[in-house]
Coordinates of C-alpha atoms in Angstrom, one line a residue:
M203 CA 0.0 0.0 0.0
L204 CA 2.9 2.4 0.8
A205 CA 4.5 1.8 -2.6
T206 CA 1.2 2.5 -4.3
R207 CA 0.8 5.8 -2.5
Q208 CA 4.4 6.8 -3.4
S209 CA 3.8 5.9 -7.0
L210 CA 0.5 7.9 -7.1
T211 CA 2.2 10.9 -5.5
S212 CA 5.1 10.8 -8.0
F213 CA 2.6 10.6 -10.9
L214 CA 0.6 13.5 -9.6
Q215 CA 3.7 15.6 -9.2
R216 CA 4.9 14.8 -12.7
S217 CA 1.5 15.6 -14.1
T218 CA 1.3 18.9 -12.3
R219 CA 4.7 19.9 -13.6
A220 CA 3.8 18.9 -17.1
N221 CA 0.5 20.8 -17.0
A222 CA 2.3 23.9 -15.7
S223 CA 5.0 23.6 -18.3
L224 CA 2.3 23.1 -21.1
S225 CA 0.4 26.2 -19.8
Q226 CA 3.5 28.3 -19.7
N227 CA 4.5 27.2 -23.2
L228 CA 1.1 28.0 -24.5
F229 CA 1.3 31.4 -22.8
L230 CA 4.8 32.1 -24.2
S231 CA 3.8 31.0 -27.7
T232 CA 1.5 34.0 -27.9
K233 CA 3.5 37.1 -28.6
V234 CA 1.9 40.3 -27.2
Q235 CA 2.5 43.5 -29.1
V236 CA 2.3 46.8 -27.2
E237 CA 2.8 50.1 -29.0
H238 CA 5.5 52.4 -27.6
G239 CA 6.6 55.7 -29.1
R240 CA 4.9 56.8 -32.3
G241 CA 7.2 58.9 -34.5
Q242 CA 8.6 62.0 -32.8
W243 CA 7.1 61.1 -29.4
K244 CA 9.5 58.2 -28.8
T245 CA 11.8 60.4 -26.8
Y246 CA 12.0 64.1 -25.9
G247 CA 15.4 64.1 -24.2
D248 CA 19.0 63.3 -24.9
I249 CA 18.8 60.1 -27.0
Q250 CA 22.4 59.2 -25.8
N251 CA 21.2 59.1 -22.2
F252 CA 17.8 57.5 -22.8
Q253 CA 17.7 54.0 -21.2
E254 CA 15.1 51.9 -23.0
N255 CA 13.0 49.3 -21.2
K256 CA 13.4 51.0 -17.8
F257 CA 11.1 53.2 -15.8
Q258 CA 12.6 56.7 -15.6
V259 CA 12.1 58.4 -12.3
Q260 CA 12.9 62.1 -11.9
T261 CA 13.7 63.6 -8.5
F262 CA 13.5 67.1 -7.2
N263 CA 15.3 68.1 -4.0
K264 CA 17.7 65.7 -2.3
I265 CA 15.9 62.4 -1.8
S266 CA 17.1 59.9 0.8
P267 CA 19.4 57.3 -0.7
V268 CA 17.6 54.7 1.4
G269 CA 14.4 55.5 -0.4
L270 CA 16.0 55.6 -3.8
G271 CA 17.6 52.3 -3.1
K272 CA 14.1 50.7 -3.3
F273 CA 14.2 51.1 -7.1
P274 CA 16.1 48.1 -8.5
A275 CA 18.7 49.3 -11.0
D276 CA 17.8 46.7 -13.6
K277 CA 14.3 48.1 -14.0
Y278 CA 14.6 51.8 -12.9
D279 CA 16.6 54.7 -14.2
V280 CA 16.6 57.3 -11.4
R281 CA 17.6 60.8 -12.5
T282 CA 18.7 63.0 -9.6
G283 CA 19.9 66.6 -9.4
D284 CA 20.1 68.5 -12.7
S285 CA 20.1 65.3 -14.8
E286 CA 18.0 65.5 -17.9
A287 CA 14.7 63.5 -17.4
A288 CA 12.5 64.5 -20.4
N289 CA 11.0 61.0 -20.5
A290 CA 10.2 60.6 -16.8
H291 CA 7.5 58.1 -16.0
A292 CA 7.3 59.3 -12.4
I293 CA 8.3 62.2 -10.3
L294 CA 9.6 62.1 -6.7
L295 CA 9.9 65.3 -4.7
R296 CA 9.9 66.9 -1.2
S297 CA 9.5 70.7 -0.9
H298 CA 10.0 71.7 -4.6
K299 CA 7.1 73.7 -5.9
L300 CA 6.2 71.7 -8.9
K301 CA 4.9 73.5 -12.1
E302 CA 2.8 72.0 -14.8
E303 CA 5.5 72.6 -17.4
E304 CA 7.9 70.5 -15.4
V305 CA 5.6 67.4 -15.9
P306 CA 6.3 65.7 -19.2
H307 CA 3.4 63.9 -21.1
T308 CA 5.2 60.7 -20.2
V309 CA 4.6 61.1 -16.4
R310 CA 2.2 58.5 -15.0
A311 CA 2.5 59.5 -11.3
I312 CA 3.9 62.0 -8.8
A313 CA 4.8 61.2 -5.2
R314 CA 5.8 63.6 -2.4
C315 CA 8.0 62.4 0.4
G316 CA 5.8 63.9 3.1
A317 CA 2.2 64.4 4.1
G318 CA 1.3 67.8 2.6
T319 CA 0.9 68.2 -1.2
N320 CA 0.3 72.0 -1.4
N321 CA 3.5 72.3 -3.4
V322 CA 2.0 70.1 -6.2
P323 CA -0.8 71.4 -8.5
V324 CA -3.1 68.5 -7.5
A325 CA -6.2 69.8 -9.2
R326 CA -4.5 70.2 -12.5
M327 CA -2.8 66.8 -12.2
T328 CA -6.3 65.3 -11.6
E329 CA -7.5 67.0 -14.8
L330 CA -4.6 65.4 -16.6
G331 CA -5.3 61.9 -15.1
I332 CA -2.1 61.8 -13.0
P333 CA -2.3 60.4 -9.5
V334 CA -0.5 62.3 -6.7
F335 CA 0.7 60.3 -3.8
N336 CA 1.9 61.3 -0.3
T337 CA 3.4 59.5 2.6
P338 CA 1.1 59.8 5.6
G339 CA 2.6 58.8 8.9
A340 CA 6.2 58.4 7.6
N341 CA 7.3 61.5 9.5
A342 CA 4.7 61.3 12.3
N343 CA 7.2 60.4 15.0
A344 CA 9.6 63.2 14.1
V345 CA 6.8 65.8 14.1
K346 CA 5.4 64.4 17.4
E347 CA 8.7 64.8 19.1
L348 CA 9.0 68.4 17.9
V349 CA 5.5 69.1 19.2
L350 CA 6.5 67.7 22.6
C351 CA 9.6 69.9 22.4
G352 CA 7.4 72.9 21.7
M353 CA 5.4 72.1 24.8
F354 CA 8.5 72.2 27.0
L355 CA 9.7 75.4 25.3
G356 CA 6.4 77.0 25.8
S357 CA 6.2 75.9 29.5
R358 CA 9.4 77.7 30.6
R359 CA 11.2 80.6 29.0
I360 CA 14.1 78.3 28.1
V361 CA 15.2 80.2 24.9
D362 CA 15.0 83.5 26.8
G363 CA 17.1 82.0 29.5
I364 CA 19.7 80.7 27.1
N365 CA 20.0 84.1 25.4
H366 CA 20.3 85.8 28.8
M367 CA 23.1 83.5 29.9
K368 CA 25.0 84.2 26.7
D369 CA 24.7 87.9 27.3
L370 CA 25.9 87.5 30.9
G371 CA 28.7 85.3 29.7
S372 CA 29.9 88.0 27.3
Q373 CA 30.1 90.4 30.2
G374 CA 31.8 87.9 32.5
L375 CA 28.8 87.9 34.9
A376 CA 27.4 84.4 34.3
R377 CA 28.6 82.8 37.6
E378 CA 27.6 85.8 39.6
R379 CA 24.1 86.0 38.3
V380 CA 23.2 82.4 37.5
E381 CA 21.2 81.9 40.7
K382 CA 20.0 85.5 41.2
D383 CA 18.4 85.8 37.7
K384 CA 16.6 82.4 37.5
A385 CA 13.4 83.9 38.9
M386 CA 13.1 85.9 35.6
F387 CA 12.5 82.6 33.7
G388 CA 10.0 80.7 35.9
G389 CA 7.5 78.3 34.3
R390 CA 5.2 75.4 34.9
E391 CA 5.1 71.6 34.6
L392 CA 3.1 69.6 32.1
S393 CA 1.7 67.0 34.5
G394 CA -1.9 67.7 35.4
K395 CA -2.4 70.2 32.6
T396 CA -5.0 69.9 29.9
F397 CA -3.8 69.3 26.3
A398 CA -6.1 69.8 23.4
V399 CA -5.3 68.0 20.1
I400 CA -7.0 69.3 17.0
G401 CA -6.8 66.6 14.4
L402 CA -6.3 63.0 15.5
G403 CA -4.5 61.5 12.5
H404 CA -1.0 59.8 12.6
I405 CA 0.7 62.8 14.3
G406 CA -2.2 63.9 16.5
A407 CA -3.0 60.4 17.9
S408 CA 0.7 59.7 18.6
T409 CA 1.1 63.1 20.4
A410 CA -2.1 62.5 22.4
K411 CA -0.7 59.2 23.6
D412 CA 2.6 60.5 24.7
A413 CA 1.0 63.6 26.4
S414 CA -1.2 61.2 28.4
A415 CA 1.9 59.3 29.4
L416 CA 3.4 62.6 30.8
G417 CA 0.4 62.9 33.1
M418 CA -1.6 65.4 31.0
D419 CA -5.4 65.4 30.6
V420 CA -6.0 65.1 26.9
V421 CA -9.0 66.4 24.9
G422 CA -9.3 65.7 21.2
Y423 CA -11.3 66.9 18.2
D424 CA -11.5 65.3 14.8
P425 CA -14.8 65.1 12.8
G426 CA -13.2 62.6 10.5
L427 CA -11.6 60.3 13.1
S428 CA -10.6 57.0 11.5
V429 CA -10.8 53.6 13.2
T430 CA -7.1 53.1 12.8
S431 CA -6.3 56.4 14.5
A432 CA -8.9 55.9 17.2
L433 CA -7.2 52.6 18.2
K434 CA -4.0 54.6 18.9
L435 CA -5.6 57.1 21.3
P436 CA -5.2 56.9 25.1
R437 CA -8.2 55.4 26.8
S438 CA -8.5 58.5 29.0
I439 CA -9.0 60.9 26.1
Q440 CA -12.1 63.1 26.0
L441 CA -13.5 63.8 22.6
A442 CA -15.0 67.2 22.0
D443 CA -17.7 68.1 19.4
S444 CA -16.0 71.3 18.2
I445 CA -12.7 73.1 18.1
V446 CA -14.0 75.8 20.5
S447 CA -15.2 73.2 23.1
A448 CA -11.8 71.4 22.8
V449 CA -9.7 74.5 23.5
K450 CA -11.8 76.3 26.2
Q451 CA -10.1 74.7 29.2
A452 CA -6.8 73.7 27.5
D453 CA -3.4 74.8 28.7
Y454 CA -1.8 73.6 25.5
I455 CA -3.3 73.3 22.1
S456 CA -1.7 71.4 19.1
I457 CA -3.0 71.8 15.6
N458 CA -2.5 68.7 13.4
I459 CA -4.8 69.2 10.4
P460 CA -4.0 69.7 6.7
Y461 CA -4.1 73.0 5.0
I462 CA -6.9 73.2 2.4
K463 CA -7.5 76.4 0.4
G464 CA -10.9 77.7 -0.8
E465 CA -14.4 77.7 0.5
G466 CA -14.9 75.2 3.3
G467 CA -11.2 74.8 3.7
T468 CA -8.9 75.3 6.7
H469 CA -7.3 78.6 5.9
G470 CA -7.3 80.7 9.1
I471 CA -9.4 78.0 10.9
I472 CA -7.7 79.1 14.2
G473 CA -9.2 82.5 14.0
K474 CA -10.7 85.2 16.3
D475 CA -13.7 83.0 17.2
V476 CA -11.5 80.2 18.4
I477 CA -8.6 82.2 19.9
S478 CA -11.1 84.3 22.0
N479 CA -11.9 81.1 23.8
F480 CA -8.3 80.4 24.8
K481 CA -7.2 80.6 28.4
A482 CA -5.0 83.7 29.0
D483 CA -1.9 81.6 29.4
A484 CA -2.6 78.9 26.8
V485 CA 0.2 77.7 24.6
L486 CA -0.6 77.2 20.9
L487 CA 1.6 74.7 19.0
N488 CA 1.4 74.9 15.2
F489 CA 3.6 72.3 13.5
A490 CA 1.1 71.7 10.7
R491 CA 0.8 74.8 8.4
G492 CA 1.3 78.5 9.1
E493 CA -1.8 79.5 7.2
L494 CA -4.1 77.6 9.6
V495 CA -3.6 80.4 12.2
D496 CA -5.0 84.0 11.8
S497 CA -1.8 85.8 12.7
E498 CA -3.6 89.1 13.5
A499 CA -6.0 87.5 16.0
M500 CA -3.1 85.6 17.5
K501 CA -1.1 88.8 17.9
V502 CA -4.0 90.5 19.8
H503 CA -4.1 87.5 22.1
L504 CA -0.4 87.5 22.8
D505 CA -0.4 91.3 23.3
E506 CA -3.2 91.2 25.8
C507 CA -2.5 87.9 27.6
N508 CA 0.5 85.8 28.7
G509 CA 0.1 82.9 26.3
R510 CA 2.6 81.5 23.9
Y511 CA 2.8 80.7 20.2
V512 CA 5.3 78.0 19.1
S513 CA 5.6 77.1 15.4
D514 CA 8.1 76.0 12.7
F515 CA 6.5 78.2 10.0
P516 CA 7.5 81.8 9.2
D517 CA 5.2 84.5 10.3
D518 CA 5.6 88.2 9.3
L519 CA 3.6 89.4 12.3
L520 CA 4.7 87.1 15.1
W521 CA 8.3 86.3 14.3
D522 CA 9.8 88.7 16.9
H523 CA 6.9 88.8 19.4
K524 CA 8.2 88.3 22.9
N525 CA 5.6 85.5 23.5
S526 CA 6.2 83.6 20.3
L527 CA 8.9 81.1 19.3
I528 CA 9.3 80.7 15.5
L529 CA 11.6 77.8 14.6
P530 CA 13.0 76.7 11.2
H531 CA 10.7 74.2 9.5
L532 CA 12.1 71.2 11.3
G533 CA 9.1 68.9 11.6
A534 CA 10.3 66.1 9.4
S535 CA 14.0 67.1 9.4
T536 CA 15.4 63.9 10.9
E537 CA 17.4 61.3 9.1
E538 CA 14.9 58.6 10.2
A539 CA 11.9 60.6 8.9
E540 CA 13.5 61.3 5.6
D541 CA 14.4 57.7 5.1
A542 CA 10.9 56.5 6.0
A543 CA 9.1 59.0 3.7
A544 CA 11.4 58.4 0.7
S545 CA 11.0 54.6 1.1
M546 CA 7.3 54.8 1.4
A547 CA 7.1 57.1 -1.7
A548 CA 9.3 54.8 -3.7
E549 CA 7.3 51.7 -2.8
T550 CA 4.1 53.5 -3.7
I551 CA 5.5 54.5 -7.1
K552 CA 6.8 50.9 -7.7
N553 CA 3.4 49.3 -6.9
F554 CA 1.6 51.8 -9.2
L555 CA 4.0 51.4 -12.1
E556 CA 4.3 47.7 -11.9
K557 CA 0.9 46.6 -10.7
G558 CA -1.5 49.6 -11.1
T559 CA -2.1 49.7 -7.4
I560 CA -3.3 53.0 -5.9
V561 CA -2.6 53.7 -2.2
N562 CA -2.0 56.9 -0.3
S563 CA -3.2 59.1 -3.2
V564 CA -4.7 62.5 -2.5
N565 CA -6.7 62.6 -5.7
F566 CA -7.3 59.1 -6.9
P567 CA -9.4 56.3 -5.3
E568 CA -7.6 53.5 -3.4
T569 CA -7.5 50.6 -5.8
S570 CA -5.9 47.1 -5.6
L571 CA -6.5 44.1 -7.8
P572 CA -4.9 40.7 -7.0
D573 CA -1.8 39.7 -8.9
R574 CA -2.1 39.4 -12.6
P575 CA -2.7 35.8 -13.7
E576 CA 0.1 34.4 -15.9
N577 CA -2.2 34.1 -18.9
A578 CA -3.3 37.7 -18.8
V579 CA -2.2 41.3 -19.6
R580 CA -3.1 44.0 -17.2
F581 CA -4.9 47.0 -18.7
V582 CA -5.3 50.3 -16.7
C583 CA -7.6 53.1 -17.7
V584 CA -8.1 56.6 -16.2
N585 CA -11.2 58.4 -17.2
Q586 CA -13.6 61.1 -16.1
N587 CA -16.2 59.8 -13.7
L588 CA -19.1 59.9 -16.2
P589 CA -22.1 57.5 -16.7
G590 CA -21.5 54.6 -19.1
M591 CA -17.7 54.9 -19.3
L592 CA -17.0 51.4 -18.0
A593 CA -19.5 49.9 -20.5
H594 CA -17.7 51.6 -23.4
I595 CA -14.3 50.3 -22.2
T596 CA -15.5 46.7 -21.8
E597 CA -17.4 46.9 -25.1
A598 CA -14.1 47.7 -26.9
F599 CA -12.5 44.6 -25.5
A600 CA -15.6 42.5 -26.5
K601 CA -15.4 43.8 -30.0
A602 CA -11.7 42.8 -30.1
N603 CA -12.6 39.3 -29.0
L604 CA -10.8 39.8 -25.7
N605 CA -12.1 38.4 -22.4
I606 CA -11.7 40.2 -19.1
L607 CA -10.7 37.7 -16.3
Q608 CA -10.9 40.1 -13.4
Q609 CA -11.5 43.8 -13.0
I610 CA -12.0 46.6 -10.5
N611 CA -13.5 50.1 -11.0
H612 CA -13.3 52.8 -8.3
S613 CA -14.1 56.5 -8.5
R614 CA -13.2 59.6 -6.5
G615 CA -14.8 62.9 -7.3
E616 CA -14.4 63.6 -11.0
I617 CA -11.9 60.6 -11.6
A618 CA -12.6 57.0 -12.3
Y619 CA -9.9 54.4 -12.2
N620 CA -10.1 50.9 -13.8
V621 CA -7.8 47.9 -13.6
M622 CA -8.5 44.9 -15.8
D623 CA -6.7 41.6 -16.5
V624 CA -7.3 40.5 -20.1
D625 CA -7.0 36.9 -21.1
I626 CA -4.5 36.2 -23.8
T627 CA -4.9 32.4 -24.2
D628 CA -6.6 30.8 -27.3
H629 CA -5.3 33.5 -29.6
D630 CA -3.0 33.4 -32.6
D631 CA 0.8 33.6 -32.5
V632 CA 0.6 37.4 -32.3
L633 CA -1.9 39.3 -30.1
S634 CA -1.7 43.1 -30.7
F635 CA -3.2 45.5 -28.2
K636 CA -2.4 48.5 -30.4
E637 CA -5.8 49.0 -31.9
V638 CA -7.9 48.3 -28.9
Q639 CA -5.8 50.6 -26.7
E640 CA -6.2 53.4 -29.2
V641 CA -9.9 52.9 -29.5
I642 CA -10.4 53.0 -25.7
T643 CA -8.0 55.9 -25.2
M644 CA -9.6 58.1 -27.8
Q645 CA -13.1 57.7 -26.4
E646 CA -14.5 60.9 -25.1
G647 CA -13.9 61.1 -21.3
V648 CA -10.8 58.9 -21.3
L649 CA -7.6 60.6 -20.1
S650 CA -5.0 57.8 -20.3
S651 CA -4.5 54.1 -20.6
R652 CA -1.7 51.8 -19.7
I653 CA -0.7 48.2 -20.5
I654 CA 1.3 46.6 -17.7
F655 CA 3.1 43.8 -19.5
G656 CA 6.5 43.0 -20.8
K657 CA 9.1 45.8 -20.9
A658 CA 9.2 48.5 -18.3
G659 CA 7.9 51.9 -19.4
Q660 CA 6.0 50.8 -22.5
G661 CA 2.3 50.7 -23.2
Y662 CA 1.3 54.2 -22.0
A663 CA -1.2 56.3 -24.0
K664 CA -2.9 59.6 -23.5
N665 CA -5.8 61.5 -25.1
L666 CA -4.3 65.0 -25.5
M667 CA -7.3 67.1 -26.5
G668 CA -8.2 64.6 -29.3
E669 CA -4.7 63.8 -30.3
Y670 CA -3.3 60.3 -29.6
F671 CA -0.1 60.2 -27.6
V672 CA 1.6 56.8 -27.1

């Protein structure tokens, strides 16, 4: 009986290998043709430096080598510094203020190594069908530590004391006055004080947790609190129903919300109506964005009360106020944060270019389809979020006698994003996607399409105001 089982197992193993080999041979026998570069559009840059069959990534600013190391050299051509990158497939940046003219038609995606994307023309990139990614949480620990530092700086006049001692030292009076003058810089402890956290995302939740560990009573406000962030909050936290109710009894207030322009945005959200509810000696910590605070209203409060304002954003009104501390923009300026943000951005770009996956995008819907089957070609389409668009796309495949094995369609605002795996078995020796891609791309409402198969960088097409770019 044992010998029979061994023989059966051996037979099944051989049969499985044979079927797999047969399937692979059938798959490989079908040559897939993908169009790439029609006429003058094949390359815009220096042909001598153009590396075919690689994804070209253009970087602005100095990006962490740890992050850039995530791009394998055999598949990616990373252009740093002033290197020509006229055929870039993706852009990676930090603080560089990106202009539309710096984005070639070949660009499929943009990623910022950081949380905020106000230095990227997101609305225009959305119109062009280009996803913009960020790296939420990558610098959370670095910013949180600076917020905590700000609380300590705002609790005691440490900076004033340091400057005073330097002045005494220059006069040779430091030893004589070190004890006598300490009363000039008295302060208070954090333990037992109330800390209001406005915005409970990665940074806010982490700051709230550490403040609670310091013995502070924490109050939080976030109308869009996620389950993930909620699980990170200290159990003792009290949740307020408005910014005003959160700050009324707070000794320290930390802003941790994004800056959003326009009607209904967050410009000047900490204005007179909020600041008028501050305690006289409240310390406001702003390591989010300078534009969130109404500087004039804050100045009135600092003039009339004994509060403090601590921020790492420049402020023309408050920079030299005796009750304000304006630091360089140091929030994410740690080696660890820069490595983490660059690594996250690189992985996001890789997953998008190689698999079509959307995660951590500020303008596209989160989208992920299981790995492409071996007998399929992945087709990605970006279109305006209009009725009937998906039907038109699938109809084009049906007319080309192509079967869709799996697909996903998600939308966000005015953008719809489609990922489809198209079966290539049971076809002749050569299967061309050239015609069907052009038919789909040139439909009204379609912005771009991409075939993820074969050589890196190929198979991208755009509808440029009725002109076909491939």
